[in-house]
mmCIF file of C-alpha atoms in Angstrom:
data_model
loop_
_atom_site.group_PDB
_atom_site.id
_atom_site.type_symbol
_atom_site.label_atom_id
_atom_site.label_comp_id
_atom_site.label_asym_id
_atom_site.label_seq_id
_atom_site.Cartn_x
_atom_site.Cartn_y
_atom_site.Cartn_z
ATOM 1 C CA UNK A 1 -14.627 -0.438 81.905
ATOM 2 C CA UNK A 2 -15.107 1.678 85.034
ATOM 3 C CA UNK A 3 -17.744 1.935 87.812
ATOM 4 C CA UNK A 4 -19.039 5.141 89.342
ATOM 5 C CA UNK A 5 -21.379 4.424 92.201
ATOM 6 C CA UNK A 6 -24.199 2.326 90.903
ATOM 7 C CA UNK A 7 -23.650 3.362 87.326
ATOM 8 C CA UNK A 8 -21.170 1.683 85.104
ATOM 9 C CA UNK A 9 -20.283 2.118 81.522
ATOM 10 C CA UNK A 10 -18.630 -0.319 79.060
ATOM 11 C CA UNK A 11 -15.894 1.211 76.981
ATOM 12 C CA UNK A 12 -14.866 -0.281 73.635
ATOM 13 C CA UNK A 13 -11.327 -0.632 72.363
ATOM 14 C CA UNK A 14 -10.736 1.568 69.375
ATOM 15 C CA UNK A 15 -10.838 -0.401 66.065
ATOM 16 C CA UNK A 16 -7.701 -0.491 63.985
ATOM 17 C CA UNK A 17 -8.041 0.638 60.411
ATOM 18 C CA UNK A 18 -7.444 -2.093 57.789
ATOM 19 C CA UNK A 19 -4.179 -1.637 56.012
ATOM 20 C CA UNK A 20 -5.019 -1.485 52.265
ATOM 21 C CA UNK A 21 -1.497 -2.591 51.280
ATOM 22 C CA UNK A 22 -1.786 -5.730 53.414
ATOM 23 C CA UNK A 23 -5.065 -6.620 51.700
ATOM 24 C CA UNK A 24 -3.473 -6.172 48.272
ATOM 25 C CA UNK A 25 -0.560 -8.409 49.240
ATOM 26 C CA UNK A 26 -2.929 -11.122 50.532
ATOM 27 C CA UNK A 27 -4.991 -10.978 47.339
ATOM 28 C CA UNK A 28 -1.829 -11.270 45.275
ATOM 29 C CA UNK A 29 -0.690 -14.312 47.269
ATOM 30 C CA UNK A 30 -4.080 -15.980 46.806
ATOM 31 C CA UNK A 31 -3.922 -15.344 43.061
ATOM 32 C CA UNK A 32 -0.452 -16.880 42.866
ATOM 33 C CA UNK A 33 -1.604 -19.993 44.787
ATOM 34 C CA UNK A 34 -4.601 -20.469 42.487
ATOM 35 C CA UNK A 35 -2.400 -20.142 39.408
ATOM 36 C CA UNK A 36 0.154 -22.601 40.822
ATOM 37 C CA UNK A 37 -2.507 -25.214 41.665
ATOM 38 C CA UNK A 38 -4.246 -24.983 38.314
ATOM 39 C CA UNK A 39 -1.375 -24.448 35.890
ATOM 40 C CA UNK A 40 1.846 -25.741 37.428
ATOM 41 C CA UNK A 41 0.981 -28.691 39.677
ATOM 42 C CA UNK A 42 -0.726 -30.803 36.942
ATOM 43 C CA UNK A 43 2.510 -30.718 34.906
ATOM 44 C CA UNK A 44 4.747 -31.938 37.731
ATOM 45 C CA UNK A 45 5.519 -35.675 37.683
ATOM 46 C CA UNK A 46 4.693 -37.398 40.996
ATOM 47 C CA UNK A 47 7.841 -38.597 42.784
ATOM 48 C CA UNK A 48 9.023 -42.238 42.559
ATOM 49 C CA UNK A 49 6.887 -42.986 39.477
ATOM 50 C CA UNK A 50 8.884 -44.115 36.411
ATOM 51 C CA UNK A 51 8.818 -41.679 33.542
ATOM 52 C CA UNK A 52 6.974 -43.027 30.527
ATOM 53 C CA UNK A 53 9.203 -42.929 27.484
ATOM 54 C CA UNK A 54 8.068 -43.530 23.923
ATOM 55 C CA UNK A 55 8.830 -47.053 22.611
ATOM 56 C CA UNK A 56 9.133 -48.461 19.124
ATOM 57 C CA UNK A 57 6.163 -50.097 17.450
ATOM 58 C CA UNK A 58 6.296 -53.881 18.096
ATOM 59 C CA UNK A 59 6.136 -54.468 14.333
ATOM 60 C CA UNK A 60 9.423 -52.607 13.967
ATOM 61 C CA UNK A 61 11.199 -55.233 16.067
ATOM 62 C CA UNK A 62 9.498 -58.074 14.198
ATOM 63 C CA UNK A 63 10.374 -56.666 10.777
ATOM 64 C CA UNK A 64 13.967 -56.146 11.875
ATOM 65 C CA UNK A 65 14.214 -59.754 13.098
ATOM 66 C CA UNK A 66 12.716 -61.143 9.884
ATOM 67 C CA UNK A 67 15.088 -59.078 7.771
ATOM 68 C CA UNK A 68 18.112 -60.247 9.737
ATOM 69 C CA UNK A 69 16.980 -63.867 9.398
ATOM 70 C CA UNK A 70 16.493 -63.545 5.645
ATOM 71 C CA UNK A 71 19.948 -61.965 5.363
ATOM 72 C CA UNK A 72 21.425 -65.011 7.069
ATOM 73 C CA UNK A 73 22.308 -63.158 10.265
ATOM 74 C CA UNK A 74 20.819 -65.863 12.467
ATOM 75 C CA UNK A 75 22.369 -64.896 15.804
ATOM 76 C CA UNK A 76 21.407 -61.253 15.326
ATOM 77 C CA UNK A 77 17.885 -62.277 14.348
ATOM 78 C CA UNK A 78 17.613 -64.268 17.583
ATOM 79 C CA UNK A 79 18.365 -61.142 19.613
ATOM 80 C CA UNK A 80 15.915 -59.122 17.535
ATOM 81 C CA UNK A 81 13.158 -61.703 18.088
ATOM 82 C CA UNK A 82 13.817 -61.496 21.823
ATOM 83 C CA UNK A 83 13.330 -57.723 21.640
ATOM 84 C CA UNK A 84 10.136 -58.237 19.646
ATOM 85 C CA UNK A 85 8.826 -60.592 22.344
ATOM 86 C CA UNK A 86 9.567 -58.026 25.055
ATOM 87 C CA UNK A 87 7.537 -55.492 23.052
ATOM 88 C CA UNK A 88 4.694 -57.942 22.369
ATOM 89 C CA UNK A 89 4.907 -60.904 24.773
ATOM 90 C CA UNK A 90 1.533 -62.462 23.888
ATOM 91 C CA UNK A 91 2.234 -62.983 20.172
ATOM 92 C CA UNK A 92 2.807 -66.739 19.852
ATOM 93 C CA UNK A 93 4.205 -66.401 16.309
ATOM 94 C CA UNK A 94 7.227 -64.547 17.670
ATOM 95 C CA UNK A 95 8.137 -67.491 19.905
ATOM 96 C CA UNK A 96 7.773 -69.806 16.893
ATOM 97 C CA UNK A 97 10.092 -67.662 14.780
ATOM 98 C CA UNK A 98 12.602 -67.470 17.617
ATOM 99 C CA UNK A 99 12.496 -71.250 18.060
ATOM 100 C CA UNK A 100 13.076 -71.764 14.330
ATOM 101 C CA UNK A 101 16.124 -69.506 14.370
ATOM 102 C CA UNK A 102 17.467 -71.225 17.488
ATOM 103 C CA UNK A 103 17.171 -74.680 15.925
ATOM 104 C CA UNK A 104 19.041 -73.532 12.827
ATOM 105 C CA UNK A 105 21.648 -71.957 15.102
ATOM 106 C CA UNK A 106 22.134 -75.302 16.864
ATOM 107 C CA UNK A 107 20.322 -74.577 20.134
ATOM 108 C CA UNK A 108 17.396 -77.044 20.317
ATOM 109 C CA UNK A 109 17.052 -76.740 24.108
ATOM 110 C CA UNK A 110 16.215 -73.033 23.870
ATOM 111 C CA UNK A 111 14.049 -73.723 20.832
ATOM 112 C CA UNK A 112 11.995 -76.289 22.739
ATOM 113 C CA UNK A 113 11.419 -73.798 25.546
ATOM 114 C CA UNK A 114 10.178 -71.130 23.142
ATOM 115 C CA UNK A 115 8.025 -73.580 21.191
ATOM 116 C CA UNK A 116 6.308 -74.501 24.451
ATOM 117 C CA UNK A 117 5.861 -70.813 25.290
ATOM 118 C CA UNK A 118 4.216 -70.356 21.900
ATOM 119 C CA UNK A 119 1.823 -73.227 22.595
ATOM 120 C CA UNK A 120 1.090 -71.878 26.047
ATOM 121 C CA UNK A 121 -0.271 -68.744 24.386
ATOM 122 C CA UNK A 122 -1.861 -70.497 21.415
ATOM 123 C CA UNK A 123 -2.355 -74.267 21.916
ATOM 124 C CA UNK A 124 -3.758 -74.730 18.406
ATOM 125 C CA UNK A 125 -0.857 -73.045 16.618
ATOM 126 C CA UNK A 126 0.391 -75.709 14.162
ATOM 127 C CA UNK A 127 3.763 -74.002 13.747
ATOM 128 C CA UNK A 128 4.267 -74.172 17.497
ATOM 129 C CA UNK A 129 3.800 -77.952 17.355
ATOM 130 C CA UNK A 130 6.168 -78.158 14.364
ATOM 131 C CA UNK A 131 8.935 -76.329 16.222
ATOM 132 C CA UNK A 132 8.381 -78.419 19.320
ATOM 133 C CA UNK A 133 8.624 -81.608 17.269
ATOM 134 C CA UNK A 134 11.752 -80.415 15.462
ATOM 135 C CA UNK A 135 13.482 -79.463 18.716
ATOM 136 C CA UNK A 136 12.545 -82.813 20.293
ATOM 137 C CA UNK A 137 13.942 -84.639 17.266
ATOM 138 C CA UNK A 138 17.280 -82.853 17.648
ATOM 139 C CA UNK A 139 17.246 -83.718 21.343
ATOM 140 C CA UNK A 140 16.661 -87.390 20.563
ATOM 141 C CA UNK A 141 13.147 -87.688 22.012
ATOM 142 C CA UNK A 142 11.692 -89.292 18.890
ATOM 143 C CA UNK A 143 8.434 -90.566 20.402
ATOM 144 C CA UNK A 144 7.465 -87.135 21.717
ATOM 145 C CA UNK A 145 8.639 -85.557 18.464
ATOM 146 C CA UNK A 146 6.354 -87.810 16.423
ATOM 147 C CA UNK A 147 3.382 -87.049 18.680
ATOM 148 C CA UNK A 148 3.946 -83.305 18.255
ATOM 149 C CA UNK A 149 4.365 -83.424 14.479
ATOM 150 C CA UNK A 150 1.248 -85.556 14.056
ATOM 151 C CA UNK A 151 -0.674 -82.943 16.041
ATOM 152 C CA UNK A 152 0.711 -80.227 13.766
ATOM 153 C CA UNK A 153 -0.485 -82.126 10.692
ATOM 154 C CA UNK A 154 -3.908 -82.634 12.254
ATOM 155 C CA UNK A 155 -4.191 -78.858 12.572
ATOM 156 C CA UNK A 156 -2.715 -78.071 9.126
ATOM 157 C CA UNK A 157 -2.204 -81.034 6.809
ATOM 158 C CA UNK A 158 -0.805 -78.881 3.994
ATOM 159 C CA UNK A 159 1.895 -77.302 6.132
ATOM 160 C CA UNK A 160 5.127 -77.719 4.139
ATOM 161 C CA UNK A 161 7.341 -77.188 7.166
ATOM 162 C CA UNK A 162 5.446 -79.858 9.121
ATOM 163 C CA UNK A 163 5.979 -82.415 6.348
ATOM 164 C CA UNK A 164 9.676 -81.505 6.163
ATOM 165 C CA UNK A 165 10.163 -82.002 9.883
ATOM 166 C CA UNK A 166 8.153 -85.219 9.786
ATOM 167 C CA UNK A 167 10.488 -86.524 7.058
ATOM 168 C CA UNK A 168 13.502 -85.910 9.301
ATOM 169 C CA UNK A 169 11.820 -87.602 12.273
ATOM 170 C CA UNK A 170 10.922 -90.630 10.128
ATOM 171 C CA UNK A 171 14.503 -90.952 8.893
ATOM 172 C CA UNK A 172 15.698 -90.864 12.495
ATOM 173 C CA UNK A 173 13.262 -93.697 13.305
ATOM 174 C CA UNK A 174 14.576 -95.539 10.212
ATOM 175 C CA UNK A 175 11.258 -95.439 8.360
ATOM 176 C CA UNK A 176 12.977 -94.618 5.064
ATOM 177 C CA UNK A 177 10.091 -95.201 2.666
ATOM 178 C CA UNK A 178 7.637 -92.986 4.534
ATOM 179 C CA UNK A 179 10.354 -90.414 5.108
ATOM 180 C CA UNK A 180 10.992 -90.167 1.353
ATOM 181 C CA UNK A 181 7.269 -89.655 0.685
ATOM 182 C CA UNK A 182 7.045 -86.937 3.327
ATOM 183 C CA UNK A 183 10.108 -85.109 1.988
ATOM 184 C CA UNK A 184 8.646 -85.076 -1.533
ATOM 185 C CA UNK A 185 5.331 -83.811 -0.162
ATOM 186 C CA UNK A 186 7.170 -81.048 1.680
ATOM 187 C CA UNK A 187 8.963 -79.949 -1.506
ATOM 188 C CA UNK A 188 5.694 -79.967 -3.428
ATOM 189 C CA UNK A 189 4.001 -77.726 -0.839
ATOM 190 C CA UNK A 190 6.982 -75.440 -0.163
ATOM 191 C CA UNK A 191 9.488 -75.434 -3.036
ATOM 192 C CA UNK A 192 11.039 -72.176 -1.833
ATOM 193 C CA UNK A 193 11.510 -73.125 1.812
ATOM 194 C CA UNK A 194 14.983 -73.771 3.162
ATOM 195 C CA UNK A 195 13.646 -76.521 5.449
ATOM 196 C CA UNK A 196 12.003 -78.534 2.655
ATOM 197 C CA UNK A 197 15.258 -78.737 0.688
ATOM 198 C CA UNK A 198 17.145 -79.502 3.882
ATOM 199 C CA UNK A 199 14.746 -82.350 4.733
ATOM 200 C CA UNK A 200 14.923 -83.791 1.238
ATOM 201 C CA UNK A 201 18.718 -83.634 1.375
ATOM 202 C CA UNK A 202 18.686 -85.324 4.773
ATOM 203 C CA UNK A 203 16.523 -88.175 3.458
ATOM 204 C CA UNK A 204 18.670 -88.608 0.336
ATOM 205 C CA UNK A 205 21.856 -88.629 2.390
ATOM 206 C CA UNK A 206 20.669 -91.360 4.744
ATOM 207 C CA UNK A 207 19.334 -93.452 1.867
ATOM 208 C CA UNK A 208 22.711 -93.316 0.112
ATOM 209 C CA UNK A 209 21.783 -90.880 -2.681
ATOM 210 C CA UNK A 210 24.714 -88.566 -2.043
ATOM 211 C CA UNK A 211 24.894 -86.623 -5.324
ATOM 212 C CA UNK A 212 21.172 -85.820 -5.130
ATOM 213 C CA UNK A 213 21.562 -84.933 -1.451
ATOM 214 C CA UNK A 214 24.308 -82.435 -2.355
ATOM 215 C CA UNK A 215 22.001 -80.734 -4.863
ATOM 216 C CA UNK A 216 19.244 -80.382 -2.265
ATOM 217 C CA UNK A 217 21.609 -79.019 0.366
ATOM 218 C CA UNK A 218 22.977 -76.575 -2.178
ATOM 219 C CA UNK A 219 19.413 -75.436 -2.932
ATOM 220 C CA UNK A 220 18.916 -74.827 0.780
ATOM 221 C CA UNK A 221 22.188 -72.874 0.946
ATOM 222 C CA UNK A 222 21.089 -70.756 -2.002
ATOM 223 C CA UNK A 223 18.152 -69.644 0.134
ATOM 224 C CA UNK A 224 20.290 -68.971 3.218
ATOM 225 C CA UNK A 225 24.007 -69.776 3.213
ATOM 226 C CA UNK A 226 24.592 -68.812 6.843
ATOM 227 C CA UNK A 227 23.266 -72.029 8.403
ATOM 228 C CA UNK A 228 26.250 -73.951 9.786
ATOM 229 C CA UNK A 229 24.751 -77.446 9.771
ATOM 230 C CA UNK A 230 23.810 -77.155 6.093
ATOM 231 C CA UNK A 231 27.491 -76.716 5.268
ATOM 232 C CA UNK A 232 28.357 -79.665 7.475
#
């Protein structure tokens, strides 16, 4: 700007021409950013978040545990049932099966804990009450054991396993006549169950019928010969 007397005139700075190459570069950068945001970013895992990995179907663990149990691999079946519970922690039947295996493996304390976990998830599960009663019997708490087994029979009066366990509890309370009746009822309802033959053998042993007791224990061993206390 300059003044000449009373007249003045505003001068403008000359405009710079836009550089076409710069524009092309900017457009290219914008295109790259759009592509990155839409195509690349969605596929990037956020930091500090655990990666989801595919897991086995819960039934796979259960089937494996059942197979191991049936093969007489009791300790291995216990570990497999624990894996099944991790995969499906709300299934009360898994805790029942684990408790059963633990009792047969000679660990009634752990069995009682898992029976109670089963009942916590399903209070009306008769098998849960059976396992609780059986574990309590092994632990010497006969009054509580009888209460639990009576509840199991209230829920399912034709449960062969419940009658078998009741027979053992009655023998331990020295009610021999009722124990014999319960063991026969158990065999009638579940002739192919290890526990019914075991219970009948237990009753026969404590009532002095040793040769018959041996036959019943042998029948139980024919179903599963890997149970230590059956051999004893």
